[in-house]
Short mmCIF file of C-alpha atoms (C1' of nucleotides) in Angstrom, two decimals:
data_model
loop_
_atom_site.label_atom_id
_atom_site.label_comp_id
_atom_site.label_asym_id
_atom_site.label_seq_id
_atom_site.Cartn_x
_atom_site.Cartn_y
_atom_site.Cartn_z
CA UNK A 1 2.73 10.82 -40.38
CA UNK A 2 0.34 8.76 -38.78
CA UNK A 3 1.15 9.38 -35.45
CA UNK A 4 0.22 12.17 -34.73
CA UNK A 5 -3.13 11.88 -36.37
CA UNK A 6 -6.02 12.94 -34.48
CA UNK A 7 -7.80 9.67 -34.83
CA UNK A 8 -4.52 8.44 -32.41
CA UNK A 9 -6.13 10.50 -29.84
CA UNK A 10 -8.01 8.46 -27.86
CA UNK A 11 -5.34 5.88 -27.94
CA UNK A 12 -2.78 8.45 -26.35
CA UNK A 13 -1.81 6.69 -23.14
CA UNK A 14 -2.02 10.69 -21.22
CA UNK A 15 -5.92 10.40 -22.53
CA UNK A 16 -6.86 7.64 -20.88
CA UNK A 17 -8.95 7.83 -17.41
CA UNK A 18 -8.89 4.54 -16.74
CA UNK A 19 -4.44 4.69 -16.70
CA UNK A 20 -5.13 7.54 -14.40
CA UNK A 21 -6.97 5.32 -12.05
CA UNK A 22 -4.44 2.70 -12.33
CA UNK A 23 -1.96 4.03 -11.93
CA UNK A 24 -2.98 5.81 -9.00
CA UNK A 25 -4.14 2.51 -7.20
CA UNK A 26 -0.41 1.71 -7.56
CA UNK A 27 0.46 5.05 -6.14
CA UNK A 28 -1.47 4.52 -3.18
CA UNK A 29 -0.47 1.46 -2.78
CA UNK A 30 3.26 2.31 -2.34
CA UNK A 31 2.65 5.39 -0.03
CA UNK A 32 0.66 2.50 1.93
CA UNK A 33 3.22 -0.24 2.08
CA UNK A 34 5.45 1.30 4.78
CA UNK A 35 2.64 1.75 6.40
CA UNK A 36 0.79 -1.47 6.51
CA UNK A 37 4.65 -2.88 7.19
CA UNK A 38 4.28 -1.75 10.47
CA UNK A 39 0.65 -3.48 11.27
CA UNK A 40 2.21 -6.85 9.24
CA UNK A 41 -0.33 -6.32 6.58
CA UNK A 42 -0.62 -6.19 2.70
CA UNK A 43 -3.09 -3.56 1.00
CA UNK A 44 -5.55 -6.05 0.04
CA UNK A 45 -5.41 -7.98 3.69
CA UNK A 46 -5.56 -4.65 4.92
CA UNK A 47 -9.08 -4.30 3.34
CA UNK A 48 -10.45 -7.31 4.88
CA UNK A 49 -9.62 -6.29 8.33
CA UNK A 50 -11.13 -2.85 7.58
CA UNK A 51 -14.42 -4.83 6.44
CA UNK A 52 -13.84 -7.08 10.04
CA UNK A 53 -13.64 -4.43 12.31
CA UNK A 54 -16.98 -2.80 11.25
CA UNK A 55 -18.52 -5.97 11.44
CA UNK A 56 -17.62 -9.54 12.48
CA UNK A 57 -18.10 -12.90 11.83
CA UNK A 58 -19.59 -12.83 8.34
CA UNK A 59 -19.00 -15.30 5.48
CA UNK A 60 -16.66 -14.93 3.01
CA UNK A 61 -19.04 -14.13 0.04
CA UNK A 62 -20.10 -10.86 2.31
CA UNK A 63 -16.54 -10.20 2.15
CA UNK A 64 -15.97 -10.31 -1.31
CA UNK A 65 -19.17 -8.44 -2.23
CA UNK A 66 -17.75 -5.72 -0.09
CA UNK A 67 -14.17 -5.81 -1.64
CA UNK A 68 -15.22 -6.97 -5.26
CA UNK A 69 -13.06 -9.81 -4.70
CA UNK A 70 -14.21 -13.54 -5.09
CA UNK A 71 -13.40 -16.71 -3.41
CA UNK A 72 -10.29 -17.30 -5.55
CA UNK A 73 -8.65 -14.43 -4.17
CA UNK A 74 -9.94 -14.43 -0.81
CA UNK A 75 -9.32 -18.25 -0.02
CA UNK A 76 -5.58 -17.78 0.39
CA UNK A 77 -5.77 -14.61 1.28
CA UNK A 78 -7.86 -15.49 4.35
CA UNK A 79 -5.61 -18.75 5.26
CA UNK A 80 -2.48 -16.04 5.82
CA UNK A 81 -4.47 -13.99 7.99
CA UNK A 82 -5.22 -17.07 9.83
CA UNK A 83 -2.14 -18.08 9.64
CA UNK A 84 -0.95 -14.50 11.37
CA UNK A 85 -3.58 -15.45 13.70
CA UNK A 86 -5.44 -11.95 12.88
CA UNK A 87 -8.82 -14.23 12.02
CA UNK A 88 -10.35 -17.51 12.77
CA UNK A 89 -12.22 -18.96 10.21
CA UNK A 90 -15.26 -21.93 11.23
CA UNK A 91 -17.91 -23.52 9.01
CA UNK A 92 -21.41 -22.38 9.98
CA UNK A 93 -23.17 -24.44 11.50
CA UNK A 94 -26.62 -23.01 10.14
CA UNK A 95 -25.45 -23.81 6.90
CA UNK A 96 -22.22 -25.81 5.77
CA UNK A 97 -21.24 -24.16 2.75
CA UNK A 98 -20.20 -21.00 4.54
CA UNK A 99 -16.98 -20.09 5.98
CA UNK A 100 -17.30 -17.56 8.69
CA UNK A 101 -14.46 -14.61 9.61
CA UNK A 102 -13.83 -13.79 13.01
CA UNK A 103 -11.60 -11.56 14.62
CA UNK A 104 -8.99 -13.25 16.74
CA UNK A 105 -8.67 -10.84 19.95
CA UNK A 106 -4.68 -10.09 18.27
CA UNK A 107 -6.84 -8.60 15.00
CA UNK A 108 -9.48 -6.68 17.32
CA UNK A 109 -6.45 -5.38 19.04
CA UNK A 110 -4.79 -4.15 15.76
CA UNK A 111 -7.21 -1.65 15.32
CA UNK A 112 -6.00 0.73 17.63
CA UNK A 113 -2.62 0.50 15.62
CA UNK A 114 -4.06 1.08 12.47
CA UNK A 115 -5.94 4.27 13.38
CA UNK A 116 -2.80 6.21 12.46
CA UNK A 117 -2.40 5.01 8.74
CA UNK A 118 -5.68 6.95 7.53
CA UNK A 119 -3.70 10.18 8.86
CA UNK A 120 -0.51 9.48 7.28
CA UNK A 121 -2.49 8.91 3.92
CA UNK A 122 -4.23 12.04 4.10
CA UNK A 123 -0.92 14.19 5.09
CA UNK A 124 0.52 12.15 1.96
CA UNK A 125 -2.45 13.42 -0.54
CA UNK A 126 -1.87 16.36 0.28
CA UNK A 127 -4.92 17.48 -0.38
CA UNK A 128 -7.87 18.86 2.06
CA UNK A 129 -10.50 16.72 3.58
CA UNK A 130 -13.05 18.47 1.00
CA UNK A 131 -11.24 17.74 -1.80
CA UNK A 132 -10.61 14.16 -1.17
CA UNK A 133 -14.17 13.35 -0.45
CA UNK A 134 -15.27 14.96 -3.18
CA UNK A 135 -13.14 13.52 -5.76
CA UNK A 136 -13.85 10.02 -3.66
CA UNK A 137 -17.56 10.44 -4.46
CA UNK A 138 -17.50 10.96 -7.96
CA UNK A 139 -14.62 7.99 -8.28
CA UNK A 140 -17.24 6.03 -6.66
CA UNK A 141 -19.70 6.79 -8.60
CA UNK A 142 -18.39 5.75 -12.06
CA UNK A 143 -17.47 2.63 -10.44
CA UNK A 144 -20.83 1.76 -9.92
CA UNK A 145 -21.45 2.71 -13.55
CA UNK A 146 -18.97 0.31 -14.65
CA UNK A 147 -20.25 -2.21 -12.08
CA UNK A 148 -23.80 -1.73 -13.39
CA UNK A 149 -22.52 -2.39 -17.46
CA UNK A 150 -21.01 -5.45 -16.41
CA UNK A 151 -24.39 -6.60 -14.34
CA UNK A 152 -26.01 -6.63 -17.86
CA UNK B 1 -20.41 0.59 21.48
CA UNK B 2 -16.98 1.16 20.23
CA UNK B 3 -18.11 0.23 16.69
CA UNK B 4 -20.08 3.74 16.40
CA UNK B 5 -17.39 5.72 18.01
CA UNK B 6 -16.42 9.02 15.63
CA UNK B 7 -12.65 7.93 15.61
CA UNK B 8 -13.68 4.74 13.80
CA UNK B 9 -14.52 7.10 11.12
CA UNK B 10 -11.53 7.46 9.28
CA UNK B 11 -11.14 3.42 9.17
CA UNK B 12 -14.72 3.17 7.48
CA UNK B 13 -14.11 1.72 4.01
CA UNK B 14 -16.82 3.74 2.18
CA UNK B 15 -14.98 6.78 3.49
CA UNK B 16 -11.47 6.05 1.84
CA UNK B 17 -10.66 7.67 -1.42
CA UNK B 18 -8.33 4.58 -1.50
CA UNK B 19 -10.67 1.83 -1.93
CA UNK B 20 -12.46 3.88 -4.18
CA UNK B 21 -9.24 3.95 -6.38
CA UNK B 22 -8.35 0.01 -5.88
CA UNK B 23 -11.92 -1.08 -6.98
CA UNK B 24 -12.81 1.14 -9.75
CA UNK B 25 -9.47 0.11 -11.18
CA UNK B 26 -10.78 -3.36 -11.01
CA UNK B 27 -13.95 -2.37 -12.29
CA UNK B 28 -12.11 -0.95 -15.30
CA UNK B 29 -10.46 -3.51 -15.72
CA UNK B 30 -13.09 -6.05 -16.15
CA UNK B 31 -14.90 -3.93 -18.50
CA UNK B 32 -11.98 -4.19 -20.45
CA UNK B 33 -11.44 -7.61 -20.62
CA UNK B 34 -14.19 -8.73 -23.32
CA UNK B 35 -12.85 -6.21 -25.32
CA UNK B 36 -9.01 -6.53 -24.83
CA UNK B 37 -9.72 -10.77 -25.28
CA UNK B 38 -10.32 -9.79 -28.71
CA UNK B 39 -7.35 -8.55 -29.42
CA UNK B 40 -5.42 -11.41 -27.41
CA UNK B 41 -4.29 -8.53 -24.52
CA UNK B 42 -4.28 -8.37 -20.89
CA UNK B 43 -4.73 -4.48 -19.63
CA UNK B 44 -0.80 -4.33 -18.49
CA UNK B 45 -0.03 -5.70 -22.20
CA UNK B 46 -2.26 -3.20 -24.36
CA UNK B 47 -0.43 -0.53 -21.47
CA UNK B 48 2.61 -1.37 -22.93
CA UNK B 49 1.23 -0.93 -26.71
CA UNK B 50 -0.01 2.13 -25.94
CA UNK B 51 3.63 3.13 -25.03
CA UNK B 52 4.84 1.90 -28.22
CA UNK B 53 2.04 2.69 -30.45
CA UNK B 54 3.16 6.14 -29.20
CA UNK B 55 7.16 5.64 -29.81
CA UNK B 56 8.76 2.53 -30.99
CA UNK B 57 12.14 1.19 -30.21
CA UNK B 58 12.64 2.40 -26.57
CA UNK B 59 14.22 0.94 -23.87
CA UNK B 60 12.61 -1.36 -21.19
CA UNK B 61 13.42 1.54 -18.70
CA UNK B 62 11.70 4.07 -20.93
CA UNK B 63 8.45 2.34 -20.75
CA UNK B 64 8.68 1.62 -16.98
CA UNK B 65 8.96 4.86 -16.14
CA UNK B 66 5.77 5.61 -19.03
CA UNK B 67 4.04 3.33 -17.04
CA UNK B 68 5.23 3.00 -13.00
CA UNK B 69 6.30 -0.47 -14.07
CA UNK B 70 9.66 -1.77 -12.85
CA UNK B 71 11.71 -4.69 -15.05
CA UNK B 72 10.34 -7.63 -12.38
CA UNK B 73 6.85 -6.79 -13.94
CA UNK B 74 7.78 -5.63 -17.30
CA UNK B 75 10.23 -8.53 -18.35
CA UNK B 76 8.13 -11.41 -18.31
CA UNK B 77 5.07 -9.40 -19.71
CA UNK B 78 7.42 -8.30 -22.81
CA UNK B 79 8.37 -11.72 -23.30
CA UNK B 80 5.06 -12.89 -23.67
CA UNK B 81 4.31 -10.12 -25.92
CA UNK B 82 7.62 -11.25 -27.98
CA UNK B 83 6.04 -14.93 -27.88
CA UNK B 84 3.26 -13.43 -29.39
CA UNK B 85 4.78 -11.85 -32.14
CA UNK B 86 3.51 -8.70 -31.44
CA UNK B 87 7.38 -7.25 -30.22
CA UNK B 88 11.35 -7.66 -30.98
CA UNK B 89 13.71 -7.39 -27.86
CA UNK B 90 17.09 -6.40 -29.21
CA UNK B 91 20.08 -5.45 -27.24
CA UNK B 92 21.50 -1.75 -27.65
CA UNK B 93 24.64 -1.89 -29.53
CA UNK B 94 25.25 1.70 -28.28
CA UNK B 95 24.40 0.55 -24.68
CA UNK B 96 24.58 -3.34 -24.13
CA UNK B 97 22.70 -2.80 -20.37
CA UNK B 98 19.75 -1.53 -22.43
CA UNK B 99 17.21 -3.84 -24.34
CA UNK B 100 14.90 -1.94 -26.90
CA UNK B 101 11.43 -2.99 -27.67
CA UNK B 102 10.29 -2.59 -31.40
CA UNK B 103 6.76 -3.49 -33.06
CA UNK B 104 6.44 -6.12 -34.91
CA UNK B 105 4.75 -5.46 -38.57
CA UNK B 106 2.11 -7.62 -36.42
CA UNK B 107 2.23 -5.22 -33.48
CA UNK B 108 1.93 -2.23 -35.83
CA UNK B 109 -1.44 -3.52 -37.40
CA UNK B 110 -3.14 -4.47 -34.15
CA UNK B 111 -3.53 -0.59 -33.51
CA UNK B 112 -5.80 -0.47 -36.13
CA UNK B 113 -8.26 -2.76 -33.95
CA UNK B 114 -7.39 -1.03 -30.84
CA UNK B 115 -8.88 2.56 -31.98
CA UNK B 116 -12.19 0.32 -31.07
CA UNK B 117 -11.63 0.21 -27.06
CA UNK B 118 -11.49 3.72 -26.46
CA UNK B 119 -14.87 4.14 -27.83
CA UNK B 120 -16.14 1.13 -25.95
CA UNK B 121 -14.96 2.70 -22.77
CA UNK B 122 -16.39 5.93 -23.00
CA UNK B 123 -19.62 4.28 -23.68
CA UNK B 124 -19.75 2.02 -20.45
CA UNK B 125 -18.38 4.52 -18.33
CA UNK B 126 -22.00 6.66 -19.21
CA UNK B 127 -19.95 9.79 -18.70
CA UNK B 128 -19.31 12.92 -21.23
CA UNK B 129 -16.02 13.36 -22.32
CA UNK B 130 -16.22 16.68 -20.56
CA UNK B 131 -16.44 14.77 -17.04
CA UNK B 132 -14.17 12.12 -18.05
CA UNK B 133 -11.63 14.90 -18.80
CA UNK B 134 -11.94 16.53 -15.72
CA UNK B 135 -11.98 13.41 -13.22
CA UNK B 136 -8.55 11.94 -15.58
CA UNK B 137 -7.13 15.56 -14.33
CA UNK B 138 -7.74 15.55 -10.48
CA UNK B 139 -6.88 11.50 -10.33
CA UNK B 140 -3.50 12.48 -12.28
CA UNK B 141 -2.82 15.52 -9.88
CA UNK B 142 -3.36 13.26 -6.80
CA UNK B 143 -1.00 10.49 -8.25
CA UNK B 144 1.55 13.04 -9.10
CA UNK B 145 1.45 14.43 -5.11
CA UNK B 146 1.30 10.51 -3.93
CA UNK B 147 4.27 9.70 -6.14
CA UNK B 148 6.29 13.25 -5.29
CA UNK B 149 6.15 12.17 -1.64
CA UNK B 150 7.14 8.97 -2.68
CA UNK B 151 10.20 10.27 -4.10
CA UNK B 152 11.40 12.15 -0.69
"C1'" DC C 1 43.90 5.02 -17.20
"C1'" DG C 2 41.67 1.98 -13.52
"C1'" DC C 3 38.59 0.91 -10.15
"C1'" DA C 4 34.42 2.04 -7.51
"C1'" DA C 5 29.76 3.39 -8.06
"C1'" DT C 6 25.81 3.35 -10.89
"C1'" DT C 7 22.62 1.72 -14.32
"C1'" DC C 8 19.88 -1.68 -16.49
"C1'" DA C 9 17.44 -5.96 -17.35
"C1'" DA C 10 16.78 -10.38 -15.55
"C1'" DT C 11 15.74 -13.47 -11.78
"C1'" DT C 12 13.67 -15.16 -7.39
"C1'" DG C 13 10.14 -15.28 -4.07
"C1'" DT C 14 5.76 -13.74 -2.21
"C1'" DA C 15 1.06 -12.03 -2.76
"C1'" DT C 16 -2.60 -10.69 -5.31
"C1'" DG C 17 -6.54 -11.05 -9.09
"C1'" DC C 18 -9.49 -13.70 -11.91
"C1'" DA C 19 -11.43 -17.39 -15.10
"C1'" DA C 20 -12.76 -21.96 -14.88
"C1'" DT C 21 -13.62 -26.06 -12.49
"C1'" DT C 22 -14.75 -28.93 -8.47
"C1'" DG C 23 -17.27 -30.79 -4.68
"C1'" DA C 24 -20.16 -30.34 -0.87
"C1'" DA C 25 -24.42 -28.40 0.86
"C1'" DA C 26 -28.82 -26.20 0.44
"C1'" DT C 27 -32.88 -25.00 -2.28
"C1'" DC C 28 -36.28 -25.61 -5.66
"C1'" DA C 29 -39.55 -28.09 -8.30
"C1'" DA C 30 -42.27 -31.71 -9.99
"C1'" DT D 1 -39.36 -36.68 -1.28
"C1'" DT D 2 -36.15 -36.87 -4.70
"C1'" DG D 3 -33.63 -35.21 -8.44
"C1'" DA D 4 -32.05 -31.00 -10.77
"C1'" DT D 5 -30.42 -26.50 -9.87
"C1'" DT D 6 -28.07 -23.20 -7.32
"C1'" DT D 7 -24.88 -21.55 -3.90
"C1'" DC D 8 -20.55 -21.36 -1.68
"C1'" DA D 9 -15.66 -21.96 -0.78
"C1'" DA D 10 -11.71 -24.18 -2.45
"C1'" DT D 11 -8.57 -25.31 -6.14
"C1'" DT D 12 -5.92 -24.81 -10.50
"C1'" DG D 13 -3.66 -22.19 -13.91
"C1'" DC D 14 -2.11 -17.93 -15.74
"C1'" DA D 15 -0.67 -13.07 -15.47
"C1'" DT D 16 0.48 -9.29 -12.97
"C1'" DA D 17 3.09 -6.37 -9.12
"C1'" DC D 18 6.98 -5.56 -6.38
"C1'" DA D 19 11.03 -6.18 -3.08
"C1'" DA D 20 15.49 -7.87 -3.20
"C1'" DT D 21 19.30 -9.73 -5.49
"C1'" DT D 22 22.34 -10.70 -9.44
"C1'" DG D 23 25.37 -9.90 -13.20
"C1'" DA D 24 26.79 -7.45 -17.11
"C1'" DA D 25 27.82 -2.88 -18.95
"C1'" DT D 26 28.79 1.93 -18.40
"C1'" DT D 27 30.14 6.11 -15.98
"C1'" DG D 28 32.63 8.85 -13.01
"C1'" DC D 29 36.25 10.02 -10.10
"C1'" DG D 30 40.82 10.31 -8.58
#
DNA sequence: CGCAATTCAATTGTATGCAATTGAAATCAA
DNA sequence: TTGATTTCAATTGCATACAATTGAATTGCG
């Protein structure tokens, strides 16, 4: 009888916010996929261009502060995009220990391509504009609560 | 000036309800890490106890459906669970295709040191239940539309 | 019944994520 | 200024994720 005792509750998978989020990433991510197919692109990779085409030729750490992502995810990461000649990557000059990210003219140019796949995400939510940012801001917002614990 | 230009709006990162997703995932997950190291889990893993903590003895299938997990994720995860004495993988003698996953007496007791996380969670997350409740609701609806058009 | 189609778990290959370590470069401090 | 500390990217090792394939077992159809 001790399963369906109420002190299971919180251990009920249906209970659980953060298997809601995670689940959901995964979600998104396979709507994405056929998506990013079509631009040669994974999710993550996907993400670092986003980050490059508001602003170029930052280091790697700016990068990973952006994406929450460090250097041991990013390093490899980066070499395939370089490899797909999306982004060239050159030591700085100012100071060795940086690697900076550049847009290759091919990765500028990939913008214009990817301007569709924030449509076909939002058709695929199915949910208004309102909604989305709404739910997006308080999403964001317990992140950065999280984030904040784990500063401490 | 293109940077600024309104149809680069859509592509901003802060503005996707996707990233927002993807990294407060992560952001759960390393919260849970500390706590989840204590009871020798990765997040997938104490997933997949969750599931069986629920209902034992179910099928491989059973659980990746539980969990949007396919067999190429879920195989070597169980076996590591197995090697940890935490699971049994048996064969269905009703069903040979089918391989059931049972608790351990081992598996069984952990629970008893899981009913800790929850708590932790709720704590770091600096949220009432009452919001947690009603975020876990509108990021389950939105999955459930992702995965529906998934499915077409 | 008998064979094709389907189901299921396992396997293979690629790409994340992240902890821990390394090594080079820059900064700080005495 | 030099020696310790810190910063930064790269590397190593382990554990997901998932597409695609495989092979065994079952189901379904004629």
């Amino acid at each position: 009888m001790a399963r369906k005792h109420a002190a299971d509750l919180p251990l009920r998978l249906d209970n659980q916010l953060c298997f809601a989020v995670y689940s959901t990433a995964h979600a998104f991510n396979r709507v994405y996929k056929p998506l990013l197919d079509q631009l040669g692109l994974t999710y993550p990779q996907y993400l670092v261009m986003l980050v490059l085409w508001e602003r170029d030729g930052v280091p790697v750490k700016d990068i990973g502060e952006r994406l929450f992502l460090d250097s041991g995810t990013l390093t490899p990461l980066l070499k395939r995009l370089e490899a797909a000649e999306l982004i060239k990557r050159t030591r700085n000059a100012e100071d060795e220990r940086q690697v900076l990210i550049a847009l290759t003219p091919k990765g500028d140019a990939l913008r214009e391509k990817a301007r569709a796949v924030p449509q076909s995400i939002l058709a695929a939510s199915a949910c208004s504009i309102g909604e989305l940012v709404t739910m997006k801001n308080e999403i964001v917002a317990l992140r950065d609560k999280l984030n904040k614990v784990l500063g401490e």
